[in-house]
Amino acid sequence: MSADASLDATTLFQFDNSYARELEGLYERWQAERAPAPRLLAFNRHLAEELGADPDALATDEGVAVLVGNTTAEGSEPIALAYSGHQFGNYSPRLGDGRALLLGEIVDPQGVRRDLHLKGSGRTRFARGGDGKAAVGPMLREYVISEAMHALGIPTTRSLAVVATGERIARDTGMLPGAVLARVASSHLRVGSFQYAAATGDVDLVRRLVDHAVARHLPEAADSEIPALELFRHVVARQADLVARWMHVGFIHGVMNTDNTTISGETIDYGPCAFMDRFDTATVFSSIDHGGRYSYGNQPRVLQWNLARLAETLLSLFDPDTERAVAIATEVLQGFGDRYVAAWHAGMRDKLGIAGATPVTAADAVVDAVPELLQTHAIDHTRFFRLLSSALRGDDGPVRALFTDPAAFDAWAATWLALVPADVDQRVAIAAEMDRVNPIYVPRNHLVEAALDAATAGSMEAFDALVDVIRHPFDERPGLEAYAVPAPADQGPYRTFCGT
Ligand code: AMP
Ligand code: MG
């Protein structure tokens, strides 16, 4: 806590609100509901510094009042964003920020522009049946998983803070403590934003949204012949790369609706997401995903489907002739598959330490055999890749021990090792490189759950410890053995819930 009496918490950030300025019609001005007794539960000091804010000032009562929405900082213009979306394939014309607010855009000292957004800050005009609130558990869950993704090097929205509101809210499981998450993102533009704009029938609005998105995410395309097309190509490429990164770490988003697919290529909206332990392409954690639409193995396909929905909103900008516009969109969309496979292969070669192996086709054949190997033998995804490096250091015991049938591993490993230099020193160097891309610590489901349960009951110790672990996912540290292994086998199947 800073005792500086001159501190003015209302001038914490440098705001410049281009969305509010440029996109009238795609938002509603709104104010957060008052939190009766705000208390800072989790705070990302490093991120605050990145944003050019003074972390000590933000952590004071005045700063926390801004982070929970009780005080509107100078320059902030809170708005609820309008967007549509396909949820589980069904189109909802009007979703929008039902319980969230964009406080404004912060331009950090490096000139980087980012959204500061609140989630759980009360009902807005888009709330429909919802209460506008969020519980402590799910907001801390977003905090820890998004920070884990960031530490893993995966594009993601960030979490600046979770503030308990002091209010209790009604959920299926009973009354729970409420919280507000302060989220930072390179923007909150999503496929659903374009769907909403297109559905108004106002082509000029779609064009303004394209210009806004280009200015924020692809400024070099501003003067191109068809900025909408360049933007679309860019989003397709970014999203293909993104989903490949998810697949590399066994991340399952869980609710890949078009309103949760960003234009920036950042992962957004951590609801029922989780990391897969035992490899199974059919893995689904979300309690409401009965059909397995958003299962681990379906993610690339679903993303491509979402991008087709984006294309539909831009057709008239691609070409006035619909047939030609569809042909252009189809060609770009078809490129998604190649881009995804290339990104997946490249990342997998790094994970296996065979980035330099030739021919690349031989390396990719070894890569392609991995999913089936892990699936058939129900191997823990994170452990498999992490333990492989010790095989290059001369001890394949740990990774072989994951297999009840070690001969299956041996058969694959022979093809793998044939691509790795035989030289001992070179192998040790490659092993070190593998350890920089294959995490030892991911937020294990049972540990996340235990930390959130404890936090809900009032103790932040397990949560703080977990955040500390996942911030350094590649560095093995003594004493953290329990964070590196899956849940005991007797724990039933893991379930996550959307009613957050
Ligand atoms: P999500 O599943 O988090 O992407 O949310 C889908 C939509 O439901 C968005 O429009 C949210 O703003 C809205 N929503 C989710 N939970 C609530 C809530 N408790 N109150 C109001 N709106 C909500
Ligand atoms: Mg959402």
Short mmCIF file of C-alpha atoms and ligand atoms in Angstrom, two decimals:
data_model
loop_
_atom_site.label_atom_id
_atom_site.label_comp_id
_atom_site.label_asym_id
_atom_site.label_seq_id
_atom_site.Cartn_x
_atom_site.Cartn_y
_atom_site.Cartn_z
CA MET A 1 0.00 0.00 0.00
CA SER A 2 1.30 3.40 -0.90
CA ALA A 3 0.85 6.15 1.66
CA ASP A 4 1.44 8.87 -0.90
CA ALA A 5 -1.28 11.40 -0.14
CA SER A 6 -0.88 13.04 -3.54
CA LEU A 7 -1.73 9.81 -5.33
CA ASP A 8 -4.56 10.30 -7.77
CA ALA A 9 -5.92 6.92 -8.70
CA THR A 10 -8.01 8.44 -11.45
CA THR A 11 -4.95 9.18 -13.58
CA LEU A 12 -3.47 5.69 -13.39
CA PHE A 13 -3.59 4.92 -17.09
CA GLN A 14 -3.17 6.79 -20.34
CA PHE A 15 -6.47 6.19 -22.12
CA ASP A 16 -7.23 6.73 -25.80
CA ASN A 17 -10.55 5.17 -26.74
CA SER A 18 -10.54 4.55 -30.47
CA TYR A 19 -13.34 1.96 -30.37
CA ALA A 20 -15.76 4.36 -28.67
CA ARG A 21 -14.68 7.12 -31.03
CA GLU A 22 -14.88 5.18 -34.29
CA LEU A 23 -17.55 2.53 -33.84
CA GLU A 24 -20.75 4.19 -32.78
CA GLY A 25 -23.50 1.60 -33.20
CA LEU A 26 -21.34 -1.25 -31.89
CA TYR A 27 -21.58 -0.48 -28.19
CA GLU A 28 -23.65 1.02 -25.40
CA ARG A 29 -22.26 3.45 -22.86
CA TRP A 30 -22.64 1.87 -19.45
CA GLN A 31 -21.48 1.99 -15.84
CA ALA A 32 -20.34 -0.87 -13.63
CA GLU A 33 -22.54 -1.83 -10.73
CA ARG A 34 -21.14 -0.81 -7.37
CA ALA A 35 -19.14 -3.45 -5.52
CA PRO A 36 -19.96 -3.09 -1.81
CA ALA A 37 -16.63 -4.17 -0.31
CA PRO A 38 -13.84 -4.60 -2.87
CA ARG A 39 -10.79 -6.63 -1.90
CA LEU A 40 -7.83 -7.38 -4.18
CA LEU A 41 -7.43 -11.16 -4.50
CA ALA A 42 -4.93 -11.46 -7.32
CA PHE A 43 -2.82 -8.74 -8.86
CA ASN A 44 -0.39 -8.87 -11.76
CA ARG A 45 2.20 -6.27 -10.81
CA HIS A 46 4.40 -7.03 -13.77
CA LEU A 47 1.56 -6.49 -16.23
CA ALA A 48 0.61 -3.25 -14.47
CA GLU A 49 4.16 -2.02 -15.05
CA GLU A 50 4.01 -3.07 -18.69
CA LEU A 51 0.91 -0.92 -19.04
CA GLY A 52 2.78 2.05 -17.66
CA ALA A 53 0.81 2.08 -14.41
CA ASP A 54 2.27 2.28 -10.93
CA PRO A 55 1.52 -1.09 -9.28
CA ASP A 56 1.67 0.38 -5.80
CA ALA A 57 -0.90 3.01 -6.76
CA LEU A 58 -3.14 0.40 -8.35
CA ALA A 59 -3.05 -1.72 -5.22
CA THR A 60 -4.35 1.10 -2.99
CA ASP A 61 -8.04 1.36 -2.19
CA GLU A 62 -8.36 4.07 -4.86
CA GLY A 63 -6.65 1.86 -7.44
CA VAL A 64 -8.75 -1.18 -6.54
CA ALA A 65 -11.87 0.97 -6.87
CA VAL A 66 -10.87 1.52 -10.52
CA LEU A 67 -10.11 -2.19 -11.06
CA VAL A 68 -13.54 -3.22 -9.77
CA GLY A 69 -15.44 -0.46 -11.59
CA ASN A 70 -16.45 1.63 -8.58
CA THR A 71 -14.42 4.60 -9.80
CA THR A 72 -14.20 5.69 -13.41
CA ALA A 73 -10.60 6.67 -14.02
CA GLU A 74 -9.90 9.86 -15.91
CA GLY A 75 -10.04 9.19 -19.63
CA SER A 76 -12.00 5.96 -19.22
CA GLU A 77 -15.32 5.72 -21.11
CA PRO A 78 -16.94 2.44 -20.03
CA ILE A 79 -18.89 0.74 -22.81
CA ALA A 80 -20.55 -2.63 -23.28
CA LEU A 81 -19.54 -4.06 -26.65
CA ALA A 82 -22.15 -5.35 -29.05
CA TYR A 83 -21.54 -8.65 -30.81
CA SER A 84 -23.39 -11.66 -32.14
CA GLY A 85 -22.22 -15.21 -32.25
CA HIS A 86 -22.72 -18.82 -33.13
CA GLN A 87 -22.92 -20.71 -29.86
CA PHE A 88 -22.50 -24.43 -30.42
CA GLY A 89 -23.42 -23.78 -34.03
CA ASN A 90 -26.60 -21.81 -33.30
CA TYR A 91 -26.70 -18.16 -34.25
CA SER A 92 -27.56 -15.60 -31.58
CA PRO A 93 -28.03 -12.19 -33.18
CA ARG A 94 -27.45 -10.27 -29.97
CA LEU A 95 -24.94 -11.44 -27.38
CA GLY A 96 -22.61 -8.60 -26.42
CA ASP A 97 -20.98 -7.78 -23.11
CA GLY A 98 -23.76 -8.96 -20.82
CA ARG A 99 -21.61 -8.70 -17.73
CA ALA A 100 -18.50 -6.98 -18.99
CA LEU A 101 -17.33 -3.47 -19.83
CA LEU A 102 -14.54 -2.05 -21.89
CA LEU A 103 -13.10 0.68 -19.65
CA GLY A 104 -11.00 2.02 -22.47
CA GLU A 105 -7.80 1.54 -24.41
CA ILE A 106 -4.49 2.10 -22.70
CA VAL A 107 -1.50 3.20 -24.72
CA ASP A 108 1.53 1.94 -22.83
CA PRO A 109 4.92 3.72 -22.69
CA GLN A 110 6.06 1.72 -25.76
CA GLY A 111 3.06 2.98 -27.69
CA VAL A 112 1.29 -0.41 -27.61
CA ARG A 113 -2.48 -0.08 -27.42
CA ARG A 114 -4.45 -2.49 -25.26
CA ASP A 115 -7.98 -2.82 -23.98
CA LEU A 116 -8.70 -2.70 -20.28
CA HIS A 117 -11.88 -4.67 -19.71
CA LEU A 118 -13.91 -5.73 -16.70
CA LYS A 119 -15.79 -9.02 -16.43
CA GLY A 120 -18.42 -9.57 -13.75
CA SER A 121 -19.17 -5.85 -13.34
CA GLY A 122 -22.96 -6.10 -13.42
CA ARG A 123 -25.83 -6.41 -15.88
CA THR A 124 -25.73 -4.42 -19.08
CA ARG A 125 -28.32 -3.99 -21.81
CA PHE A 126 -26.94 -7.21 -23.32
CA ALA A 127 -27.43 -9.27 -20.15
CA ARG A 128 -30.58 -11.11 -21.24
CA GLY A 129 -31.36 -13.56 -18.40
CA GLY A 130 -27.96 -13.30 -16.69
CA ASP A 131 -27.21 -11.58 -13.39
CA GLY A 132 -24.21 -9.74 -14.78
CA LYS A 133 -22.00 -11.16 -12.09
CA ALA A 134 -19.10 -13.57 -11.84
CA ALA A 135 -17.94 -15.78 -9.00
CA VAL A 136 -14.49 -15.72 -7.45
CA GLY A 137 -13.62 -19.24 -8.64
CA PRO A 138 -14.16 -18.75 -12.39
CA MET A 139 -12.47 -15.34 -12.41
CA LEU A 140 -9.41 -16.73 -10.64
CA ARG A 141 -9.54 -19.61 -13.06
CA GLU A 142 -9.29 -17.21 -15.99
CA TYR A 143 -6.45 -15.44 -14.19
CA VAL A 144 -4.35 -18.54 -13.66
CA ILE A 145 -5.00 -20.23 -17.00
CA SER A 146 -4.44 -17.08 -19.06
CA GLU A 147 -1.22 -16.40 -17.21
CA ALA A 148 -0.15 -19.99 -17.81
CA MET A 149 -0.84 -19.58 -21.52
CA HIS A 150 1.19 -16.38 -21.58
CA ALA A 151 4.09 -18.07 -19.81
CA LEU A 152 3.89 -20.88 -22.37
CA GLY A 153 4.34 -18.29 -25.09
CA ILE A 154 0.82 -18.66 -26.47
CA PRO A 155 -1.00 -15.50 -27.60
CA THR A 156 -3.65 -14.69 -25.02
CA THR A 157 -5.56 -12.00 -23.25
CA ARG A 158 -3.96 -11.23 -19.90
CA SER A 159 -5.28 -10.88 -16.39
CA LEU A 160 -4.42 -7.74 -14.50
CA ALA A 161 -6.41 -8.35 -11.33
CA VAL A 162 -9.21 -10.20 -9.66
CA VAL A 163 -11.11 -8.15 -7.09
CA ALA A 164 -13.64 -9.76 -4.76
CA THR A 165 -16.74 -7.58 -4.68
CA GLY A 166 -17.82 -8.43 -1.15
CA GLU A 167 -21.15 -9.55 -2.55
CA ARG A 168 -22.53 -13.09 -2.63
CA ILE A 169 -24.09 -14.29 -5.87
CA ALA A 170 -26.45 -17.15 -6.65
CA ARG A 171 -25.13 -20.07 -8.67
CA ASP A 172 -26.33 -23.68 -9.15
CA THR A 173 -24.05 -24.80 -6.36
CA GLY A 174 -25.36 -22.20 -3.93
CA MET A 175 -24.33 -18.70 -2.90
CA LEU A 176 -20.78 -17.86 -3.89
CA PRO A 177 -18.48 -14.88 -3.37
CA GLY A 178 -18.55 -12.52 -6.35
CA ALA A 179 -15.56 -11.07 -8.17
CA VAL A 180 -14.57 -8.83 -11.04
CA LEU A 181 -11.73 -9.69 -13.39
CA ALA A 182 -9.71 -6.88 -14.97
CA ARG A 183 -8.62 -8.23 -18.34
CA VAL A 184 -6.13 -6.81 -20.79
CA ALA A 185 -6.25 -7.65 -24.49
CA SER A 186 -4.76 -6.30 -27.68
CA SER A 187 -8.42 -5.83 -28.58
CA HIS A 188 -11.81 -7.38 -27.91
CA LEU A 189 -12.71 -7.56 -31.59
CA ARG A 190 -14.03 -10.98 -32.44
CA VAL A 191 -15.73 -12.82 -35.27
CA GLY A 192 -19.00 -12.03 -33.50
CA SER A 193 -18.28 -8.28 -33.73
CA PHE A 194 -18.27 -8.61 -37.52
CA GLN A 195 -21.36 -10.78 -37.45
CA TYR A 196 -23.20 -8.12 -35.48
CA ALA A 197 -22.06 -5.32 -37.78
CA ALA A 198 -22.96 -7.30 -40.91
CA ALA A 199 -26.39 -8.18 -39.53
CA THR A 200 -27.27 -4.50 -39.27
CA GLY A 201 -27.16 -4.41 -43.07
CA ASP A 202 -25.06 -1.26 -42.88
CA VAL A 203 -22.08 -1.95 -45.14
CA ASP A 204 -20.46 1.28 -44.04
CA LEU A 205 -20.44 0.04 -40.45
CA VAL A 206 -18.69 -3.18 -41.52
CA ARG A 207 -16.19 -1.09 -43.44
CA ARG A 208 -15.52 1.09 -40.40
CA LEU A 209 -15.05 -2.03 -38.29
CA VAL A 210 -12.58 -3.39 -40.84
CA ASP A 211 -10.67 -0.09 -40.81
CA HIS A 212 -10.60 -0.12 -37.03
CA ALA A 213 -9.37 -3.74 -36.93
CA VAL A 214 -6.75 -3.04 -39.59
CA ALA A 215 -5.49 0.00 -37.68
CA ARG A 216 -5.10 -2.09 -34.55
CA HIS A 217 -3.86 -5.39 -35.89
CA LEU A 218 -2.56 -4.94 -39.41
CA PRO A 219 -1.67 -1.26 -39.93
CA GLU A 220 0.53 -2.12 -42.92
CA ALA A 221 -2.63 -3.17 -44.82
CA ALA A 222 -4.40 0.19 -44.42
CA ASP A 223 -3.44 1.30 -47.91
CA SER A 224 -3.82 -2.07 -49.60
CA GLU A 225 -6.28 -2.51 -52.43
CA ILE A 226 -8.78 -4.55 -50.38
CA PRO A 227 -8.02 -4.09 -46.65
CA ALA A 228 -10.87 -6.45 -45.70
CA LEU A 229 -9.23 -9.25 -47.64
CA GLU A 230 -5.79 -8.62 -46.15
CA LEU A 231 -7.39 -8.58 -42.72
CA PHE A 232 -9.17 -11.85 -43.39
CA ARG A 233 -5.95 -13.52 -44.60
CA HIS A 234 -4.23 -12.24 -41.49
CA VAL A 235 -6.87 -13.56 -39.10
CA VAL A 236 -6.89 -16.95 -40.83
CA ALA A 237 -3.11 -17.20 -40.46
CA ARG A 238 -3.08 -16.03 -36.85
CA GLN A 239 -5.87 -18.35 -35.81
CA ALA A 240 -4.27 -21.32 -37.59
CA ASP A 241 -1.05 -20.66 -35.69
CA LEU A 242 -2.95 -20.18 -32.46
CA VAL A 243 -4.88 -23.43 -32.56
CA ALA A 244 -1.66 -25.28 -33.43
CA ARG A 245 -0.15 -23.85 -30.25
CA TRP A 246 -3.13 -25.07 -28.24
CA MET A 247 -2.71 -28.54 -29.68
CA HIS A 248 1.00 -28.56 -28.79
CA VAL A 249 0.27 -28.12 -25.09
CA GLY A 250 -2.96 -30.12 -24.87
CA PHE A 251 -5.12 -27.04 -24.26
CA ILE A 252 -8.85 -27.43 -24.76
CA HIS A 253 -10.67 -24.12 -25.01
CA GLY A 254 -14.06 -25.66 -24.43
CA VAL A 255 -16.34 -22.96 -25.82
CA MET A 256 -15.12 -22.01 -29.26
CA ASN A 257 -18.16 -19.99 -30.20
CA THR A 258 -17.65 -17.30 -32.83
CA ASP A 259 -17.93 -14.63 -30.15
CA ASN A 260 -14.91 -16.23 -28.49
CA THR A 261 -12.72 -16.19 -31.61
CA THR A 262 -10.60 -13.05 -31.72
CA ILE A 263 -9.41 -10.95 -34.63
CA SER A 264 -6.09 -10.42 -32.83
CA GLY A 265 -5.28 -14.13 -32.72
CA GLU A 266 -5.23 -14.10 -28.93
CA THR A 267 -6.90 -16.82 -26.90
CA ILE A 268 -9.91 -15.32 -25.18
CA ASP A 269 -12.62 -16.27 -22.74
CA TYR A 270 -11.38 -18.85 -20.29
CA GLY A 271 -14.56 -20.59 -19.23
CA PRO A 272 -14.69 -24.37 -19.30
CA CYS A 273 -11.14 -24.63 -20.69
CA ALA A 274 -8.62 -27.11 -19.31
CA PHE A 275 -5.39 -28.88 -20.11
CA MET A 276 -5.72 -32.48 -21.22
CA ASP A 277 -3.85 -34.99 -19.11
CA ARG A 278 -4.33 -38.43 -20.67
CA PHE A 279 -4.11 -38.01 -24.44
CA ASP A 280 -7.45 -38.57 -26.14
CA THR A 281 -8.56 -36.55 -29.14
CA ALA A 282 -12.18 -36.89 -27.98
CA THR A 283 -11.47 -35.15 -24.68
CA VAL A 284 -14.15 -32.69 -23.62
CA PHE A 285 -14.24 -31.12 -20.18
CA SER A 286 -17.23 -28.83 -20.53
CA SER A 287 -20.35 -30.21 -18.89
CA ILE A 288 -22.58 -28.77 -21.62
CA ASP A 289 -20.58 -29.98 -24.64
CA HIS A 290 -22.56 -33.18 -25.03
CA GLY A 291 -21.76 -33.71 -28.70
CA GLY A 292 -18.06 -33.12 -28.25
CA ARG A 293 -18.20 -30.25 -30.73
CA TYR A 294 -15.31 -28.52 -28.98
CA SER A 295 -13.26 -31.61 -28.16
CA TYR A 296 -9.46 -31.49 -28.33
CA GLY A 297 -9.30 -33.08 -31.75
CA ASN A 298 -12.06 -30.94 -33.25
CA GLN A 299 -10.48 -27.59 -32.43
CA PRO A 300 -8.75 -26.90 -35.78
CA ARG A 301 -11.89 -27.80 -37.73
CA VAL A 302 -14.11 -25.65 -35.53
CA LEU A 303 -11.80 -22.70 -35.90
CA GLN A 304 -11.97 -23.02 -39.66
CA TRP A 305 -15.76 -23.11 -39.41
CA ASN A 306 -15.70 -19.93 -37.30
CA LEU A 307 -13.48 -18.24 -39.87
CA ALA A 308 -16.00 -19.13 -42.58
CA ARG A 309 -18.54 -17.18 -40.54
CA LEU A 310 -16.13 -14.24 -40.54
CA ALA A 311 -15.74 -14.52 -44.31
CA GLU A 312 -19.51 -14.30 -44.75
CA THR A 313 -19.53 -10.90 -43.09
CA LEU A 314 -16.88 -9.52 -45.45
CA LEU A 315 -17.99 -10.90 -48.80
CA SER A 316 -19.34 -7.64 -50.19
CA LEU A 317 -16.02 -5.98 -49.39
CA PHE A 318 -14.01 -8.72 -51.09
CA ASP A 319 -15.78 -8.20 -54.40
CA PRO A 320 -19.08 -6.63 -55.48
CA ASP A 321 -19.73 -9.77 -57.50
CA THR A 322 -20.93 -12.37 -55.00
CA GLU A 323 -19.68 -15.36 -56.94
CA ARG A 324 -16.20 -13.90 -57.20
CA ALA A 325 -16.29 -12.88 -53.53
CA VAL A 326 -17.17 -16.42 -52.48
CA ALA A 327 -14.37 -17.82 -54.62
CA ILE A 328 -11.87 -15.48 -52.97
CA ALA A 329 -13.10 -16.34 -49.48
CA THR A 330 -13.05 -20.06 -50.22
CA GLU A 331 -9.50 -19.95 -51.44
CA VAL A 332 -8.28 -18.17 -48.32
CA LEU A 333 -10.27 -20.48 -46.06
CA GLN A 334 -8.82 -23.53 -47.75
CA GLY A 335 -5.39 -22.16 -46.93
CA PHE A 336 -6.26 -22.54 -43.25
CA GLY A 337 -5.69 -26.30 -43.35
CA ASP A 338 -2.22 -26.06 -44.86
CA ARG A 339 -1.22 -23.27 -42.56
CA TYR A 340 -2.46 -25.17 -39.53
CA VAL A 341 -0.73 -28.41 -40.49
CA ALA A 342 2.53 -26.57 -41.22
CA ALA A 343 2.38 -24.77 -37.87
CA TRP A 344 1.51 -27.97 -36.05
CA HIS A 345 4.32 -29.91 -37.70
CA ALA A 346 6.88 -27.17 -37.07
CA GLY A 347 5.97 -26.96 -33.40
CA MET A 348 5.97 -30.72 -33.03
CA ARG A 349 9.41 -31.00 -34.61
CA ASP A 350 10.63 -28.54 -31.99
CA LYS A 351 8.96 -30.54 -29.25
CA LEU A 352 10.68 -33.70 -30.45
CA GLY A 353 14.06 -32.03 -30.95
CA ILE A 354 14.10 -32.80 -34.67
CA ALA A 355 13.74 -29.28 -36.06
CA GLY A 356 16.93 -29.71 -38.08
CA ALA A 357 16.26 -33.26 -39.29
CA THR A 358 16.22 -33.94 -43.01
CA PRO A 359 14.31 -34.70 -45.02
CA VAL A 360 11.46 -32.80 -43.37
CA THR A 361 9.04 -35.42 -44.68
CA ALA A 362 10.82 -38.07 -42.58
CA ALA A 363 10.60 -35.83 -39.53
CA ASP A 364 6.92 -35.21 -40.15
CA ALA A 365 6.27 -38.94 -40.47
CA VAL A 366 7.70 -39.37 -36.97
CA VAL A 367 5.55 -36.44 -35.79
CA ASP A 368 2.43 -37.86 -37.38
CA ALA A 369 2.80 -41.11 -35.47
CA VAL A 370 2.74 -39.36 -32.07
CA PRO A 371 -0.99 -38.75 -31.58
CA GLU A 372 -1.86 -42.37 -32.24
CA LEU A 373 0.94 -43.57 -29.96
CA LEU A 374 -0.30 -41.38 -27.11
CA GLN A 375 -3.95 -42.15 -27.79
CA THR A 376 -3.54 -45.93 -27.96
CA HIS A 377 -1.60 -46.06 -24.73
CA ALA A 378 -3.47 -43.28 -22.88
CA ILE A 379 -0.31 -41.35 -22.11
CA ASP A 380 -0.18 -38.11 -20.12
CA HIS A 381 0.37 -35.42 -22.76
CA THR A 382 2.59 -33.06 -20.79
CA ARG A 383 4.73 -35.78 -19.19
CA PHE A 384 5.40 -37.56 -22.46
CA PHE A 385 7.03 -34.61 -24.17
CA ARG A 386 8.85 -33.42 -21.09
CA LEU A 387 10.32 -36.81 -20.27
CA LEU A 388 11.50 -37.41 -23.84
CA SER A 389 14.48 -35.13 -23.32
CA SER A 390 15.94 -37.45 -20.70
CA ALA A 391 16.06 -40.17 -23.34
CA LEU A 392 18.48 -37.91 -25.23
CA ARG A 393 20.52 -37.59 -22.06
CA GLY A 394 20.89 -41.35 -22.02
CA ASP A 395 18.01 -42.36 -19.75
CA ASP A 396 14.78 -43.41 -21.47
CA GLY A 397 13.54 -45.02 -18.24
CA PRO A 398 11.11 -42.25 -17.19
CA VAL A 399 9.37 -41.92 -20.54
CA ARG A 400 9.25 -45.71 -21.11
CA ALA A 401 7.68 -46.08 -17.68
CA LEU A 402 4.65 -44.10 -18.88
CA PHE A 403 3.78 -47.03 -21.14
CA THR A 404 2.27 -50.24 -19.86
CA ASP A 405 3.60 -51.67 -23.11
CA PRO A 406 7.11 -50.16 -23.38
CA ALA A 407 7.72 -52.02 -26.65
CA ALA A 408 5.24 -49.65 -28.31
CA PHE A 409 7.33 -46.72 -27.19
CA ASP A 410 10.54 -48.44 -28.27
CA ALA A 411 9.24 -49.00 -31.78
CA TRP A 412 8.33 -45.33 -32.20
CA ALA A 413 11.47 -44.13 -30.41
CA ALA A 414 13.67 -46.03 -32.87
CA THR A 415 12.23 -43.99 -35.74
CA TRP A 416 12.60 -40.81 -33.70
CA LEU A 417 16.19 -41.41 -32.60
CA ALA A 418 17.17 -42.22 -36.17
CA LEU A 419 16.60 -38.51 -36.87
CA VAL A 420 18.61 -37.23 -33.91
CA PRO A 421 22.41 -36.82 -34.12
CA ALA A 422 24.27 -39.69 -32.42
CA ASP A 423 26.82 -37.37 -30.81
CA VAL A 424 26.35 -37.26 -27.03
CA ASP A 425 27.08 -33.53 -26.63
CA GLN A 426 24.73 -32.64 -29.45
CA ARG A 427 22.01 -34.76 -27.89
CA VAL A 428 22.43 -33.04 -24.53
CA ALA A 429 22.14 -29.65 -26.24
CA ILE A 430 19.00 -30.73 -28.09
CA ALA A 431 17.53 -32.06 -24.82
CA ALA A 432 18.01 -28.60 -23.28
CA GLU A 433 16.22 -27.02 -26.22
CA MET A 434 13.34 -29.46 -25.87
CA ASP A 435 12.98 -28.50 -22.23
CA ARG A 436 12.46 -24.92 -23.32
CA VAL A 437 9.40 -25.82 -25.39
CA ASN A 438 7.94 -28.78 -23.47
CA PRO A 439 6.57 -27.51 -20.15
CA ILE A 440 7.00 -29.49 -17.00
CA TYR A 441 4.24 -27.53 -15.26
CA VAL A 442 0.82 -26.82 -16.72
CA PRO A 443 -2.19 -25.93 -14.57
CA ARG A 444 -3.26 -29.46 -13.72
CA ASN A 445 -7.02 -29.71 -13.39
CA HIS A 446 -7.14 -31.15 -9.89
CA LEU A 447 -4.69 -28.53 -8.61
CA VAL A 448 -6.61 -25.68 -10.24
CA GLU A 449 -9.80 -26.99 -8.69
CA ALA A 450 -8.25 -27.34 -5.22
CA ALA A 451 -6.80 -23.81 -5.44
CA LEU A 452 -10.15 -22.33 -6.51
CA ASP A 453 -12.05 -24.20 -3.81
CA ALA A 454 -9.67 -22.89 -1.17
CA ALA A 455 -9.91 -19.35 -2.57
CA THR A 456 -13.69 -19.52 -2.54
CA ALA A 457 -13.47 -20.58 1.09
CA GLY A 458 -11.21 -17.62 1.84
CA SER A 459 -7.62 -18.90 1.55
CA MET A 460 -5.43 -17.66 -1.31
CA GLU A 461 -2.33 -19.68 -0.42
CA ALA A 462 -2.79 -22.57 -2.86
CA PHE A 463 -3.78 -20.18 -5.65
CA ASP A 464 -0.75 -17.95 -5.15
CA ALA A 465 1.50 -21.00 -5.10
CA LEU A 466 -0.06 -22.31 -8.33
CA VAL A 467 0.36 -18.96 -10.09
CA ASP A 468 4.00 -18.91 -9.03
CA VAL A 469 4.52 -22.40 -10.50
CA ILE A 470 2.82 -21.81 -13.85
CA ARG A 471 4.69 -18.52 -14.38
CA HIS A 472 7.83 -20.60 -15.02
CA PRO A 473 6.48 -23.64 -16.84
CA PHE A 474 9.78 -24.81 -18.31
CA ASP A 475 12.04 -24.55 -15.26
CA GLU A 476 12.12 -27.66 -13.12
CA ARG A 477 12.26 -26.65 -9.47
CA PRO A 478 12.82 -28.88 -6.46
CA GLY A 479 9.81 -29.29 -4.21
CA LEU A 480 7.29 -28.90 -7.03
CA GLU A 481 7.01 -32.57 -7.95
CA ALA A 482 3.29 -32.66 -7.19
CA TYR A 483 2.65 -30.00 -9.85
CA ALA A 484 4.25 -32.12 -12.56
CA VAL A 485 2.02 -35.19 -12.35
CA PRO A 486 -1.61 -35.91 -13.22
CA ALA A 487 -4.37 -36.41 -10.68
CA PRO A 488 -4.48 -39.74 -8.88
CA ALA A 489 -6.28 -42.28 -11.09
CA ASP A 490 -9.12 -42.71 -8.59
CA GLN A 491 -10.39 -39.16 -9.20
CA GLY A 492 -13.36 -39.38 -11.55
CA PRO A 493 -13.50 -37.64 -14.95
CA TYR A 494 -12.89 -33.92 -14.77
CA ARG A 495 -15.78 -31.58 -15.59
CA THR A 496 -15.85 -27.85 -16.14
CA PHE A 497 -18.90 -25.64 -16.11
CA CYS A 498 -20.08 -22.82 -18.27
CA GLY A 499 -22.39 -21.28 -15.68
CA THR A 500 -19.60 -19.08 -14.47
P1 AMP B 1 -19.37 -16.58 -22.71
O1 AMP B 1 -19.84 -17.99 -22.66
O2 AMP B 1 -18.61 -16.15 -21.48
O3 AMP B 1 -18.62 -16.27 -23.97
O4 AMP B 1 -20.67 -15.67 -22.71
C1 AMP B 1 -21.61 -15.72 -23.73
C2 AMP B 1 -22.57 -14.57 -23.57
O5 AMP B 1 -23.30 -14.69 -22.35
C3 AMP B 1 -21.95 -13.20 -23.55
O6 AMP B 1 -22.82 -12.34 -24.22
C4 AMP B 1 -21.88 -12.88 -22.08
O7 AMP B 1 -21.85 -11.49 -21.85
C5 AMP B 1 -23.16 -13.50 -21.57
N1 AMP B 1 -23.10 -13.88 -20.15
C6 AMP B 1 -22.44 -14.91 -19.59
N2 AMP B 1 -22.64 -14.96 -18.27
C7 AMP B 1 -23.45 -13.91 -17.95
C8 AMP B 1 -24.03 -13.40 -16.74
N3 AMP B 1 -23.82 -13.99 -15.56
N4 AMP B 1 -24.82 -12.32 -16.83
C9 AMP B 1 -25.05 -11.71 -18.02
N5 AMP B 1 -24.53 -12.13 -19.17
C10 AMP B 1 -23.75 -13.22 -19.17
MG MG B 2 -17.44 -14.81 -24.54
#
